Each structure stands twice: as C-alpha cells, then as structure tokens.
Amino acid sequence: MTVGQPSPSRRTLLASTAAAAAITVIGGPARASTSARPVLPPPPHRGNATDMGLTQQNAASMQWYLKARFGMFLHWGGYSGPAQGEWYMYNAGIRPDPYRALVTPPGPSAFSPDAYRPVDWAVLAVEAGMRYAVLTTRHHEGLALFPSAHPDAWSTAQLPGARGYVPGWGHDYVTDFVRATRELGLRTGLYYSPINWRFPGYYDWTGTNCLGNPFGYTTSPANRDNARHLKELVYEQVRTLTTGYGDLDLLWWDGGWMGQQGTDADGAFFWEPGHYRDPANAWPVDPRYGQREPYSGRPLGLMGMVRQNQPQILATPRSGWIGDYAVEEGGALPTGPVRAQPTEKTFSIGGTWGYSRGAGVMDYDSVISVLVNSWVRDMNVLLNVGPDGHGTIVAPMADILRRVGAFLRQHGEAVYGTRGGPWNPVDGQVGYTYCGDTVYAHLLPGLPGTAFTLPYADGAHAAEVRQLATGRRLDFTVGTDGRVTVTGIDRAAVPLDTVLAVRFTGG
C-alpha cells in the first residue's frame, strides 16, 4: 500500500474496511434511545441566506454534512514533485514554462504519480474515522488533474509536447479518486482554485495596472484579454467537473481574490460567482465555455452553473459567493463559543498543505486537541494530508491518522451525528456535544479533578452517566439548584478528552 506499512492481505483489508464504512457511515454508533419529546433544546436552525441571486442549501441538504463531522483533505498536484509545498511556484518566482518543465518527467523534481492508488487513500480515510474526502483538482499553479477542452488548459490528461509516453501523465486522476471514495462509502468533494499563476492577466486584468508579483509580469494592454481567457478556462473546467463525474457532495472553492489582494468577495466583479452573469461584464465568457439557464436563456454565473449541474452540492464561500458553510483555516486551537452557522475547521498535519520533503508532522496530541475543540464548537473538521509526487501518503502522516481512528472508535458516539452544545465551551477546560437526549461532556486537560458539575438543563433530569473510554456507569448527584455532579471519573484513561455521556429524561 502507499499509506504506511504494507498489509498482508490488501483484498481482505479493502473488504473489511468497506463493510465497516457501510455500517458506520449509514447507521452511526449506537446510542441510548431518545425520548418521544425532546428534553434538550434542538440545534439552532440557520435561515438560508440569499446572495447574488442564489440561496444557501436548506437544512435537508446540509444534514449529511452536519452528521459526518470529519473528512480528509488531499493537496496533491504538480507541486508535490518538487516537494516544497503547494506555493512553490510562487515562492520561488518560477515562470510558467520553466515550471512546467520542472514538474514534468523525467526530471528529479517531476510529478510522477507511479504509486497513485486512491483506493488506498480512501481505506486510510475510513481507518481514520473520516466520512468524506476532498481532492485538489487544480491549485493556484494551474495544473488540472482532469481533462480540459480549453486551448489554454494545462492538464495531466495531456501529454506534454512531443515527448510521447510520460509516466503518470495522459491520465484523468479525478475519475479514479471519485470511484475510490464511492466504493468505500465516503462522500466525495472536489477542490478547485480559480487562481492561475500562469496568466499575467490575473495580476493585470484591466491591462493598465499590473500588481506586484514574483514572476516579472508587467502592465500590458494584452493582459486584459489574457484575463478573459483565464476566466473562460475557469468556467470550462468547473462545467467539466460538475458534469463529468456523477453526483458530487462538495465543491471546495479556494481563491476568489484577484491579484491575491483583498477578499474573495472583492473578486466577484471578475469571476461572477453568483446565479447569473452580466452580459455587459467587461470580461465576457465565450458561449462554448459557459452555460445558460435552459428556460430563460440567461448566462449562468459560476455557482448558478454548479447548482444547475449539481442541485444538492455544498460549496465553500471562497468563490466570492456567500457559500453554504463558513471555513476557519489553520492549525490554531479553536476558542470561543459554539459557532452560529455551519463551519468547517481545516488544517494540515504537515508543515504545508502540499507535500514538503523533510517537514515535520503535527503530533497526535495536538491533532486531537484541534479536533475536539472544533467539534464542541459545532464545527466539522477537514484534516489535510499531502501525498508525495508519487501518490504516497507517507508513513508518519498515515500513522497519525490511524491513531485518530482508534480514538474515534472509542469516542465516535460523542462526535458523529452530534451538534456542538447545548452549552458553550469553556476554553481549555470543557466543551459539549449532544444528540437526542444525551449530552457528551468533553473534559479537557485544563480541567482538574475527578468530579464534574454540568450546567443546569431546564426541564431535564439526568438518568444515567457513562464514561466512554471505560464503559463504566458513574455515580452522580443532583443539587438543590438542579445541576448534576458526576464523581469517580477516570481522568487517566484518555486525558486529552475524557468524555462523559449523560442521558436525560423529561421533567
């Protein structure tokens, strides 16, 4: 396998893992039966906002995502060959032609996916307790992992120049990824970045004022049309992604900001990410590459096109459209209250998002801390690994993910299908998740002692308290103020997250 130690029987592992995935993804861990009448407050309902003529997905479409809680992010592309992170082309200031030559075989820094087996990635995701997976189909360097009909495209599905057979090229990697995730019962997401460093027009879209850049691009009237070609390419490739791979669950936009300045929303004038495009827009899209609404004939914007092709898909806000859920990026420990809207925490266990040779890997304790502090704030977590240029998830990353999976096999009841709350966490000390009539108190390392008192639950009475790590029922008392105090807690069993399951009944 390409994800750590070889298995003695890969066929057996795939069969058993697929069976486990089918059981847990659909059914989830067992819980005590819930009361006929809710005894805890229902999760907050977010009204569906409308932005640029397009409304966020409703609660029914969000349901699978809110239950899944945990996914795998895979940053993988041409930059994985040089192995210095996904921003290598930019950081090193390498212009498009030399960069293309650098990452194309047979050079020592080439992107050569001879060990690409996405089913192994999917197996690892299931072993880690993940319920969905997202692959970078094109990052800011502009190399697409799928075919493109636009003449300005750069794609692994194209053989480079007159080289003839080039190992790892002439291939559509997205097809294999989508098939593998579906076979293992994972929801499927695709990442796409409109940014493309290969186009001078990205920095000089008017042709009159080129922004600073490391590639030596300067102001030129020709850049205005170059920017239009860039926009057309984005529309053609997004149309391809949303029509060529069956039903998709997520579209992970990243990079609506023009010239890497301002915000994603600031770039909306150019990308037109909403429901419709403006026929008078200064950067029109050739009809060959865009799409129209069938009944009105109006030209569709990026998300209008996406929703027409994938009605149930969820999208991030990084196209400039509001998005169906918010994103908090980076490995910093989440703090503060339960989030008011669906939110995804995303971070990488490597030093960069794309593979960096020799970079350290985030330690297990830190990973668990970010995960738990996200879940108790009602956030999903999309945890990134960067496979190397051959397609291998290196052993240190794979080992961390398997340890996370062991944690979730013991504590998944307090994660999958739950919502953060019903009380706000106390930073560094405690947080809560809940489902039906059960609250899960996550006691964190900053909270001392072997006893714990829960906040008051109006109209509810504690019926049972269990510690998930030990399976033991714990003693508890109810004070005159109605608050439940639990004693005899084994804090040494899992000190990073001592989880108590408190089942309530109605008053």
Short mmCIF file of C-alpha atoms in Angstrom, two decimals:
data_model
loop_
_atom_site.label_atom_id
_atom_site.label_comp_id
_atom_site.label_asym_id
_atom_site.label_seq_id
_atom_site.Cartn_x
_atom_site.Cartn_y
_atom_site.Cartn_z
CA MET A 1 0.00 0.00 0.00
CA THR A 2 1.04 3.63 -0.40
CA VAL A 3 -0.11 4.76 3.03
CA GLY A 4 2.35 3.36 5.52
CA GLN A 5 3.07 -0.29 6.36
CA PRO A 6 2.01 -2.88 3.77
CA SER A 7 -0.96 -5.03 4.59
CA PRO A 8 -0.56 -8.85 4.47
CA SER A 9 -3.84 -9.05 2.57
CA ARG A 10 -4.89 -5.90 0.78
CA ARG A 11 -8.02 -7.59 -0.59
CA THR A 12 -9.11 -8.61 2.94
CA LEU A 13 -8.45 -5.10 4.28
CA LEU A 14 -10.48 -3.50 1.50
CA ALA A 15 -13.38 -5.85 2.05
CA SER A 16 -13.46 -5.45 5.83
CA THR A 17 -12.93 -1.68 5.68
CA ALA A 18 -15.65 -1.23 3.08
CA ALA A 19 -18.04 -3.25 5.21
CA ALA A 20 -17.19 -1.15 8.26
CA ALA A 21 -17.65 2.04 6.27
CA ALA A 22 -21.06 0.92 5.03
CA ILE A 23 -22.19 0.23 8.59
CA THR A 24 -20.82 3.30 10.33
CA VAL A 25 -21.44 5.89 7.64
CA ILE A 26 -25.09 4.96 7.24
CA GLY A 27 -26.03 3.92 10.76
CA GLY A 28 -23.53 5.59 13.03
CA PRO A 29 -22.60 4.38 16.52
CA ALA A 30 -25.29 3.02 18.82
CA ARG A 31 -26.89 5.39 21.33
CA ALA A 32 -29.44 5.09 24.07
CA SER A 33 -32.96 5.53 22.71
CA THR A 34 -34.18 9.10 22.66
CA SER A 35 -37.34 10.26 24.38
CA ALA A 36 -40.53 10.85 22.43
CA ARG A 37 -40.36 14.51 23.48
CA PRO A 38 -37.00 16.33 23.24
CA VAL A 39 -35.63 17.11 26.68
CA LEU A 40 -32.75 19.24 25.40
CA PRO A 41 -33.01 22.30 23.15
CA PRO A 42 -32.96 21.48 19.42
CA PRO A 43 -29.88 22.52 17.44
CA PRO A 44 -30.09 26.11 16.18
CA HIS A 45 -31.64 26.48 12.75
CA ARG A 46 -29.85 28.82 10.41
CA GLY A 47 -32.02 30.75 7.98
CA ASN A 48 -30.94 30.25 4.39
CA ALA A 49 -29.40 33.49 3.17
CA THR A 50 -29.56 34.62 -0.46
CA ASP A 51 -26.52 36.18 -2.11
CA MET A 52 -26.02 37.17 -5.76
CA GLY A 53 -29.39 35.61 -6.64
CA LEU A 54 -28.59 32.21 -5.13
CA THR A 55 -29.85 30.83 -1.80
CA GLN A 56 -27.77 28.65 0.52
CA GLN A 57 -28.69 24.99 0.73
CA ASN A 58 -31.52 24.12 3.10
CA ALA A 59 -31.30 22.05 6.28
CA ALA A 60 -32.15 18.78 4.50
CA SER A 61 -29.27 19.19 2.05
CA MET A 62 -26.89 20.03 4.92
CA GLN A 63 -27.93 17.05 7.05
CA TRP A 64 -25.36 14.51 5.85
CA TYR A 65 -22.56 17.03 6.28
CA LEU A 66 -23.55 18.01 9.81
CA LYS A 67 -23.67 14.35 10.80
CA ALA A 68 -20.40 13.37 9.13
CA ARG A 69 -18.22 15.74 11.20
CA PHE A 70 -14.84 14.60 9.84
CA GLY A 71 -13.21 14.49 6.41
CA MET A 72 -9.88 14.09 4.61
CA PHE A 73 -8.37 16.91 2.56
CA LEU A 74 -5.78 15.89 -0.06
CA HIS A 75 -3.50 18.57 -1.52
CA TRP A 76 -1.85 16.85 -4.45
CA GLY A 77 -0.63 18.18 -7.79
CA GLY A 78 2.42 19.27 -9.76
CA TYR A 79 3.90 20.96 -6.68
CA SER A 80 4.08 17.53 -4.99
CA GLY A 81 7.04 16.70 -7.26
CA PRO A 82 9.41 19.48 -6.11
CA ALA A 83 8.10 18.69 -2.59
CA GLN A 84 8.39 22.21 -1.21
CA GLY A 85 4.72 22.97 -0.62
CA GLU A 86 1.83 23.99 -2.83
CA TRP A 87 3.03 27.61 -3.15
CA TYR A 88 6.44 26.61 -4.51
CA MET A 89 5.96 28.13 -7.97
CA TYR A 90 5.03 31.48 -6.39
CA ASN A 91 7.58 31.44 -3.56
CA ALA A 92 10.42 30.61 -5.93
CA GLY A 93 9.16 33.02 -8.61
CA ILE A 94 9.33 30.38 -11.37
CA ARG A 95 7.69 31.48 -14.61
CA PRO A 96 5.19 29.12 -16.32
CA ASP A 97 7.41 27.48 -18.96
CA PRO A 98 10.34 26.65 -16.65
CA TYR A 99 7.91 25.46 -14.00
CA ARG A 100 6.12 23.21 -16.47
CA ALA A 101 9.44 21.68 -17.47
CA LEU A 102 10.41 21.27 -13.81
CA VAL A 103 7.37 19.22 -12.79
CA THR A 104 7.09 17.12 -15.97
CA PRO A 105 9.01 13.79 -16.01
CA PRO A 106 11.75 12.69 -16.27
CA GLY A 107 13.42 15.34 -14.08
CA PRO A 108 14.24 14.68 -10.39
CA SER A 109 11.59 17.17 -9.25
CA ALA A 110 8.89 15.84 -11.56
CA PHE A 111 5.34 14.99 -10.59
CA SER A 112 5.44 11.24 -11.32
CA PRO A 113 2.36 9.52 -9.83
CA ASP A 114 3.54 5.95 -10.41
CA ALA A 115 2.21 4.91 -6.97
CA TYR A 116 -1.17 6.64 -7.29
CA ARG A 117 -3.82 4.32 -5.82
CA PRO A 118 -6.67 6.43 -4.47
CA VAL A 119 -8.40 3.37 -3.06
CA ASP A 120 -5.56 3.23 -0.52
CA TRP A 121 -6.24 6.87 0.37
CA ALA A 122 -9.89 6.01 0.83
CA VAL A 123 -9.04 3.00 3.01
CA LEU A 124 -6.88 5.22 5.19
CA ALA A 125 -9.67 7.80 5.46
CA VAL A 126 -12.07 5.12 6.69
CA GLU A 127 -9.45 3.80 9.12
CA ALA A 128 -9.11 7.36 10.45
CA GLY A 129 -12.86 7.63 11.02
CA MET A 130 -13.40 10.13 8.21
CA ARG A 131 -16.74 10.32 6.41
CA TYR A 132 -15.87 12.44 3.36
CA ALA A 133 -12.82 13.30 1.26
CA VAL A 134 -11.84 16.31 -0.87
CA LEU A 135 -9.16 16.27 -3.61
CA THR A 136 -7.44 19.34 -5.07
CA THR A 137 -8.33 19.05 -8.76
CA ARG A 138 -6.44 22.28 -9.59
CA HIS A 139 -4.42 24.51 -7.30
CA HIS A 140 -3.05 28.01 -7.93
CA GLU A 141 -0.25 26.74 -10.20
CA GLY A 142 -2.93 25.86 -12.76
CA LEU A 143 -2.22 22.15 -13.35
CA ALA A 144 -5.55 20.30 -13.60
CA LEU A 145 -5.76 16.62 -12.68
CA PHE A 146 -8.55 16.08 -15.23
CA PRO A 147 -9.09 16.72 -18.96
CA SER A 148 -9.97 20.18 -20.25
CA ALA A 149 -11.24 21.25 -23.66
CA HIS A 150 -9.98 24.83 -23.36
CA PRO A 151 -6.90 25.57 -25.50
CA ASP A 152 -5.18 27.41 -22.63
CA ALA A 153 -5.54 24.49 -20.20
CA TRP A 154 -2.63 22.68 -18.60
CA SER A 155 -3.69 19.19 -17.59
CA THR A 156 -2.23 15.84 -16.59
CA ALA A 157 -4.58 14.35 -19.16
CA GLN A 158 -2.50 15.99 -21.90
CA LEU A 159 0.81 14.51 -22.92
CA PRO A 160 3.41 17.32 -22.65
CA GLY A 161 4.63 18.43 -26.06
CA ALA A 162 6.07 15.76 -28.33
CA ARG A 163 7.53 13.67 -25.52
CA GLY A 164 5.32 10.67 -26.26
CA TYR A 165 4.64 8.47 -23.23
CA VAL A 166 5.40 10.25 -19.98
CA PRO A 167 4.93 8.19 -16.79
CA GLY A 168 1.99 9.46 -14.77
CA TRP A 169 0.71 11.81 -17.47
CA GLY A 170 -2.01 11.39 -20.07
CA HIS A 171 -4.36 10.48 -17.22
CA ASP A 172 -7.52 11.74 -15.51
CA TYR A 173 -6.85 11.38 -11.78
CA VAL A 174 -10.22 12.73 -10.70
CA THR A 175 -12.10 9.75 -12.16
CA ASP A 176 -10.05 7.32 -10.07
CA PHE A 177 -10.47 9.40 -6.92
CA VAL A 178 -14.25 9.70 -7.28
CA ARG A 179 -14.60 5.97 -7.91
CA ALA A 180 -12.44 5.06 -4.91
CA THR A 181 -14.25 7.27 -2.43
CA ARG A 182 -17.65 6.00 -3.53
CA GLU A 183 -16.55 2.38 -3.29
CA LEU A 184 -15.51 2.92 0.33
CA GLY A 185 -18.72 4.74 1.31
CA LEU A 186 -17.20 8.21 1.60
CA ARG A 187 -18.92 11.39 0.46
CA THR A 188 -16.97 12.97 -2.40
CA GLY A 189 -15.68 16.51 -2.67
CA LEU A 190 -13.55 18.29 -5.26
CA TYR A 191 -11.39 21.36 -4.64
CA TYR A 192 -10.92 23.96 -7.36
CA SER A 193 -8.99 27.23 -7.34
CA PRO A 194 -9.80 29.94 -9.93
CA ILE A 195 -6.38 31.49 -9.28
CA ASN A 196 -3.87 30.67 -12.00
CA TRP A 197 -0.31 32.00 -11.74
CA ARG A 198 0.32 31.06 -15.40
CA PHE A 199 -1.79 34.04 -16.56
CA PRO A 200 -0.35 37.59 -16.38
CA GLY A 201 -3.95 38.83 -16.60
CA TYR A 202 -4.60 37.53 -13.10
CA TYR A 203 -2.42 40.41 -11.86
CA ASP A 204 -3.32 42.90 -14.62
CA TRP A 205 -6.97 42.25 -15.53
CA THR A 206 -7.52 45.75 -16.95
CA GLY A 207 -4.24 45.79 -18.87
CA THR A 208 -3.42 49.12 -17.25
CA ASN A 209 -2.13 48.42 -13.75
CA CYS A 210 -0.19 45.23 -13.12
CA LEU A 211 0.01 44.34 -9.43
CA GLY A 212 3.25 43.23 -7.87
CA ASN A 213 4.10 39.59 -8.50
CA PRO A 214 7.18 37.34 -8.32
CA PHE A 215 7.04 36.32 -11.99
CA GLY A 216 8.07 39.60 -13.58
CA TYR A 217 4.68 40.21 -15.23
CA THR A 218 4.29 43.89 -16.19
CA THR A 219 1.46 46.10 -17.39
CA SER A 220 0.35 45.36 -20.94
CA PRO A 221 -2.89 46.01 -22.88
CA ALA A 222 -2.76 42.33 -23.93
CA ASN A 223 -3.28 41.28 -20.31
CA ARG A 224 -6.94 42.32 -20.39
CA ASP A 225 -7.70 39.64 -22.97
CA ASN A 226 -5.38 37.25 -21.17
CA ALA A 227 -7.57 37.70 -18.08
CA ARG A 228 -10.67 36.92 -20.15
CA HIS A 229 -9.08 33.66 -21.30
CA LEU A 230 -8.31 32.84 -17.67
CA LYS A 231 -11.97 33.37 -16.75
CA GLU A 232 -13.17 31.26 -19.69
CA LEU A 233 -10.86 28.45 -18.62
CA VAL A 234 -12.35 28.51 -15.12
CA TYR A 235 -15.88 28.28 -16.49
CA GLU A 236 -14.98 25.43 -18.84
CA GLN A 237 -13.21 23.45 -16.13
CA VAL A 238 -15.91 23.96 -13.49
CA ARG A 239 -18.51 22.85 -16.04
CA THR A 240 -16.40 19.75 -16.71
CA LEU A 241 -16.06 18.92 -13.02
CA THR A 242 -19.77 19.31 -12.33
CA THR A 243 -20.98 17.34 -15.35
CA GLY A 244 -18.36 14.63 -15.85
CA TYR A 245 -18.16 12.75 -12.53
CA GLY A 246 -21.69 11.94 -11.42
CA ASP A 247 -23.24 13.31 -8.25
CA LEU A 248 -20.79 15.27 -6.10
CA ASP A 249 -21.25 16.26 -2.46
CA LEU A 250 -18.84 19.19 -2.04
CA LEU A 251 -17.18 21.83 -4.18
CA TRP A 252 -14.33 23.34 -2.19
CA TRP A 253 -13.66 26.73 -3.80
CA ASP A 254 -10.40 28.41 -2.88
CA GLY A 255 -9.09 31.70 -4.18
CA GLY A 256 -11.56 34.25 -5.50
CA TRP A 257 -9.25 37.14 -4.61
CA MET A 258 -7.77 38.95 -7.62
CA GLY A 259 -4.03 39.52 -7.66
CA GLN A 260 -4.02 37.92 -4.18
CA GLN A 261 -5.29 41.18 -2.71
CA GLY A 262 -8.45 41.94 -0.78
CA THR A 263 -11.06 39.26 -0.17
CA ASP A 264 -12.76 36.60 -2.25
CA ALA A 265 -15.88 38.78 -2.42
CA ASP A 266 -13.73 41.62 -3.81
CA GLY A 267 -13.06 39.46 -6.87
CA ALA A 268 -16.75 38.85 -7.62
CA PHE A 269 -16.80 41.63 -10.24
CA PHE A 270 -14.46 39.50 -12.35
CA TRP A 271 -15.46 35.88 -11.70
CA GLU A 272 -19.23 36.49 -11.46
CA PRO A 273 -19.69 33.69 -8.94
CA GLY A 274 -23.44 34.10 -8.32
CA HIS A 275 -26.51 32.81 -10.13
CA TYR A 276 -26.19 34.79 -13.38
CA ARG A 277 -23.54 36.57 -15.40
CA ASP A 278 -23.98 40.11 -16.65
CA PRO A 279 -23.94 40.23 -20.48
CA ALA A 280 -22.27 43.64 -20.16
CA ASN A 281 -19.43 42.37 -17.97
CA ALA A 282 -16.05 43.61 -19.19
CA TRP A 283 -14.67 40.05 -19.32
CA PRO A 284 -17.30 38.03 -21.23
CA VAL A 285 -17.23 34.23 -21.40
CA ASP A 286 -17.37 32.63 -24.83
CA PRO A 287 -20.61 30.57 -25.10
CA ARG A 288 -18.50 27.50 -25.88
CA TYR A 289 -17.19 27.51 -22.33
CA GLY A 290 -20.09 28.84 -20.31
CA GLN A 291 -23.60 27.61 -19.71
CA ARG A 292 -27.10 29.09 -19.94
CA GLU A 293 -30.24 28.56 -17.91
CA PRO A 294 -32.48 26.38 -20.13
CA TYR A 295 -35.82 28.13 -19.56
CA SER A 296 -34.63 31.76 -19.55
CA GLY A 297 -31.53 31.54 -21.73
CA ARG A 298 -29.64 33.77 -19.29
CA PRO A 299 -25.89 33.11 -18.94
CA LEU A 300 -25.13 31.39 -15.64
CA GLY A 301 -22.51 32.53 -13.17
CA LEU A 302 -20.16 30.07 -11.53
CA MET A 303 -22.45 28.94 -8.73
CA GLY A 304 -25.52 29.14 -10.96
CA MET A 305 -23.80 26.69 -13.27
CA VAL A 306 -22.71 24.48 -10.37
CA ARG A 307 -26.21 24.33 -8.89
CA GLN A 308 -27.81 23.62 -12.23
CA ASN A 309 -25.50 20.65 -12.71
CA GLN A 310 -25.34 19.53 -9.06
CA PRO A 311 -28.51 20.68 -7.25
CA GLN A 312 -27.60 19.20 -3.83
CA ILE A 313 -23.89 20.12 -3.76
CA LEU A 314 -22.45 22.14 -0.87
CA ALA A 315 -19.90 24.87 -1.58
CA THR A 316 -17.40 26.93 0.40
CA PRO A 317 -17.52 30.77 0.29
CA ARG A 318 -14.17 31.20 -1.46
CA SER A 319 -15.51 31.86 -4.93
CA GLY A 320 -16.87 35.20 -3.73
CA TRP A 321 -20.39 33.83 -3.28
CA ILE A 322 -21.51 33.51 0.36
CA GLY A 323 -21.14 29.73 0.43
CA ASP A 324 -23.21 27.09 2.21
CA TYR A 325 -20.90 26.99 5.23
CA ALA A 326 -18.05 29.02 6.66
CA VAL A 327 -14.37 27.99 6.77
CA GLU A 328 -11.80 28.53 9.53
CA GLU A 329 -8.33 27.70 8.23
CA GLY A 330 -5.15 26.82 10.10
CA GLY A 331 -3.87 24.69 12.96
CA ALA A 332 -4.58 27.17 15.77
CA LEU A 333 -6.73 25.78 18.56
CA PRO A 334 -10.35 26.94 18.17
CA THR A 335 -11.65 29.10 21.01
CA GLY A 336 -14.82 30.94 21.89
CA PRO A 337 -18.47 29.93 21.64
CA VAL A 338 -20.37 27.39 19.59
CA ARG A 339 -20.41 28.70 16.01
CA ALA A 340 -23.63 30.36 14.91
CA GLN A 341 -23.55 28.89 11.40
CA PRO A 342 -22.26 25.65 9.86
CA THR A 343 -18.48 25.95 9.87
CA GLU A 344 -15.56 23.78 8.81
CA LYS A 345 -12.20 23.86 10.51
CA THR A 346 -9.46 22.84 8.11
CA PHE A 347 -5.77 22.34 8.87
CA SER A 348 -2.81 20.27 7.73
CA ILE A 349 -0.83 17.75 9.72
CA GLY A 350 2.21 18.54 7.57
CA GLY A 351 4.23 21.74 7.58
CA THR A 352 2.44 22.86 4.39
CA TRP A 353 -0.75 21.79 2.62
CA GLY A 354 1.12 20.21 -0.28
CA TYR A 355 3.90 17.71 0.44
CA SER A 356 7.18 19.14 1.73
CA ARG A 357 10.09 16.74 1.88
CA GLY A 358 11.58 16.57 5.36
CA ALA A 359 8.88 18.67 7.00
CA GLY A 360 7.67 17.65 10.42
CA VAL A 361 4.26 16.15 11.14
CA MET A 362 1.88 17.56 13.73
CA ASP A 363 1.95 15.41 16.86
CA TYR A 364 -1.03 13.27 17.85
CA ASP A 365 -1.92 15.22 21.00
CA SER A 366 -2.09 18.49 19.06
CA VAL A 367 -4.24 16.92 16.33
CA ILE A 368 -6.73 15.53 18.87
CA SER A 369 -6.88 18.87 20.67
CA VAL A 370 -7.81 20.73 17.46
CA LEU A 371 -10.37 18.06 16.55
CA VAL A 372 -12.14 18.03 19.90
CA ASN A 373 -12.08 21.81 20.31
CA SER A 374 -13.66 22.08 16.86
CA TRP A 375 -16.40 19.51 17.42
CA VAL A 376 -17.56 21.03 20.70
CA ARG A 377 -17.95 24.35 18.84
CA ASP A 378 -20.21 22.64 16.26
CA MET A 379 -17.57 22.63 13.53
CA ASN A 380 -16.77 19.91 11.04
CA VAL A 381 -13.07 19.19 10.56
CA LEU A 382 -11.35 18.68 7.20
CA LEU A 383 -7.90 17.34 8.04
CA ASN A 384 -5.29 17.68 5.29
CA VAL A 385 -2.55 15.31 4.21
CA GLY A 386 -0.26 15.98 1.27
CA PRO A 387 0.68 12.84 -0.70
CA ASP A 388 4.13 12.98 -2.29
CA GLY A 389 4.75 13.28 -6.02
CA HIS A 390 4.40 9.53 -6.48
CA GLY A 391 0.99 9.43 -4.80
CA THR A 392 2.14 8.09 -1.43
CA ILE A 393 0.81 9.32 1.89
CA VAL A 394 4.00 8.98 3.89
CA ALA A 395 4.06 6.72 6.95
CA PRO A 396 4.28 9.43 9.68
CA MET A 397 1.08 11.04 8.37
CA ALA A 398 -0.67 7.70 7.94
CA ASP A 399 0.29 6.63 11.45
CA ILE A 400 -1.23 9.77 12.99
CA LEU A 401 -4.47 9.23 11.07
CA ARG A 402 -4.74 5.63 12.25
CA ARG A 403 -4.29 6.76 15.86
CA VAL A 404 -7.09 9.29 15.35
CA GLY A 405 -9.21 6.43 14.02
CA ALA A 406 -8.57 4.43 17.19
CA PHE A 407 -9.67 7.43 19.26
CA LEU A 408 -12.88 7.72 17.24
CA ARG A 409 -13.70 4.03 17.53
CA GLN A 410 -13.80 4.65 21.27
CA HIS A 411 -15.41 8.11 21.21
CA GLY A 412 -17.31 8.30 17.93
CA GLU A 413 -20.62 8.24 19.77
CA ALA A 414 -19.79 11.72 21.04
CA VAL A 415 -18.87 13.02 17.56
CA TYR A 416 -20.85 11.55 14.65
CA GLY A 417 -24.39 12.82 14.36
CA THR A 418 -23.96 15.25 17.26
CA ARG A 419 -24.10 19.02 17.39
CA GLY A 420 -21.92 21.32 19.48
CA GLY A 421 -23.72 22.41 22.66
CA PRO A 422 -26.23 22.76 24.20
CA TRP A 423 -23.87 24.88 26.34
CA ASN A 424 -20.90 26.94 25.22
CA PRO A 425 -17.45 25.52 25.92
CA VAL A 426 -15.03 26.93 28.46
CA ASP A 427 -11.70 27.41 26.69
CA GLY A 428 -9.16 24.77 27.70
CA GLN A 429 -11.45 23.12 30.23
CA VAL A 430 -14.66 21.64 28.87
CA GLY A 431 -16.93 21.52 25.86
CA TYR A 432 -20.12 19.69 24.92
CA THR A 433 -21.72 17.79 22.07
CA TYR A 434 -25.23 16.39 22.10
CA CYS A 435 -27.73 14.27 20.23
CA GLY A 436 -31.32 13.48 21.22
CA ASP A 437 -31.49 13.06 24.97
CA THR A 438 -27.74 12.64 25.56
CA VAL A 439 -25.12 15.28 26.30
CA TYR A 440 -21.44 14.41 25.94
CA ALA A 441 -19.19 16.42 28.25
CA HIS A 442 -15.62 16.59 26.91
CA LEU A 443 -13.34 17.21 29.90
CA LEU A 444 -10.09 18.72 28.62
CA PRO A 445 -6.60 18.71 30.20
CA GLY A 446 -7.06 22.18 31.72
CA LEU A 447 -9.88 20.96 33.97
CA PRO A 448 -8.53 19.27 37.12
CA GLY A 449 -10.15 16.67 39.38
CA THR A 450 -12.26 13.53 39.17
CA ALA A 451 -15.62 15.21 39.69
CA PHE A 452 -17.56 17.50 37.35
CA THR A 453 -20.74 19.56 37.59
CA LEU A 454 -22.78 20.18 34.45
CA PRO A 455 -24.63 23.41 33.73
CA TYR A 456 -28.33 23.44 34.54
CA ALA A 457 -30.58 21.69 32.00
CA ASP A 458 -34.01 23.28 32.27
CA GLY A 459 -36.81 20.70 32.48
CA ALA A 460 -34.46 17.72 32.17
CA HIS A 461 -33.35 15.13 34.70
CA ALA A 462 -30.21 13.01 34.48
CA ALA A 463 -30.99 9.30 34.23
CA GLU A 464 -27.56 7.78 33.56
CA VAL A 465 -23.91 8.80 33.25
CA ARG A 466 -21.29 6.70 31.44
CA GLN A 467 -17.60 7.28 30.74
CA LEU A 468 -16.97 6.32 27.13
CA ALA A 469 -13.34 5.23 27.49
CA THR A 470 -14.04 2.76 30.31
CA GLY A 471 -17.68 1.89 29.63
CA ARG A 472 -18.42 2.33 33.35
CA ARG A 473 -21.55 3.89 34.77
CA LEU A 474 -20.66 6.70 37.13
CA ASP A 475 -22.30 7.97 40.28
CA PHE A 476 -23.96 11.38 40.20
CA THR A 477 -25.98 13.64 42.44
CA VAL A 478 -28.43 16.43 41.73
CA GLY A 479 -28.06 19.58 43.80
CA THR A 480 -30.82 21.86 45.04
CA ASP A 481 -30.07 24.08 42.06
CA GLY A 482 -30.87 21.18 39.70
CA ARG A 483 -27.31 20.79 38.47
CA VAL A 484 -25.79 17.33 38.02
CA THR A 485 -22.45 16.49 39.67
CA VAL A 486 -20.62 13.39 38.46
CA THR A 487 -17.98 11.69 40.61
CA GLY A 488 -15.46 8.86 40.24
CA ILE A 489 -14.27 9.96 36.80
CA ASP A 490 -11.15 8.19 35.50
CA ARG A 491 -9.17 11.12 34.11
CA ALA A 492 -6.16 8.93 33.29
CA ALA A 493 -7.99 6.73 30.77
CA VAL A 494 -7.95 9.38 27.98
CA PRO A 495 -6.56 12.59 29.50
CA LEU A 496 -6.78 14.53 26.23
CA ASP A 497 -10.56 14.16 26.13
CA THR A 498 -12.37 12.45 28.99
CA VAL A 499 -15.88 12.01 27.63
CA LEU A 500 -18.95 11.56 29.83
CA ALA A 501 -22.28 10.54 28.25
CA VAL A 502 -25.11 11.99 30.33
CA ARG A 503 -28.59 10.76 29.36
CA PHE A 504 -31.52 12.95 30.38
CA THR A 505 -35.23 12.32 30.70
CA GLY A 506 -38.07 14.84 30.65
CA GLY A 507 -39.42 16.53 33.74
#
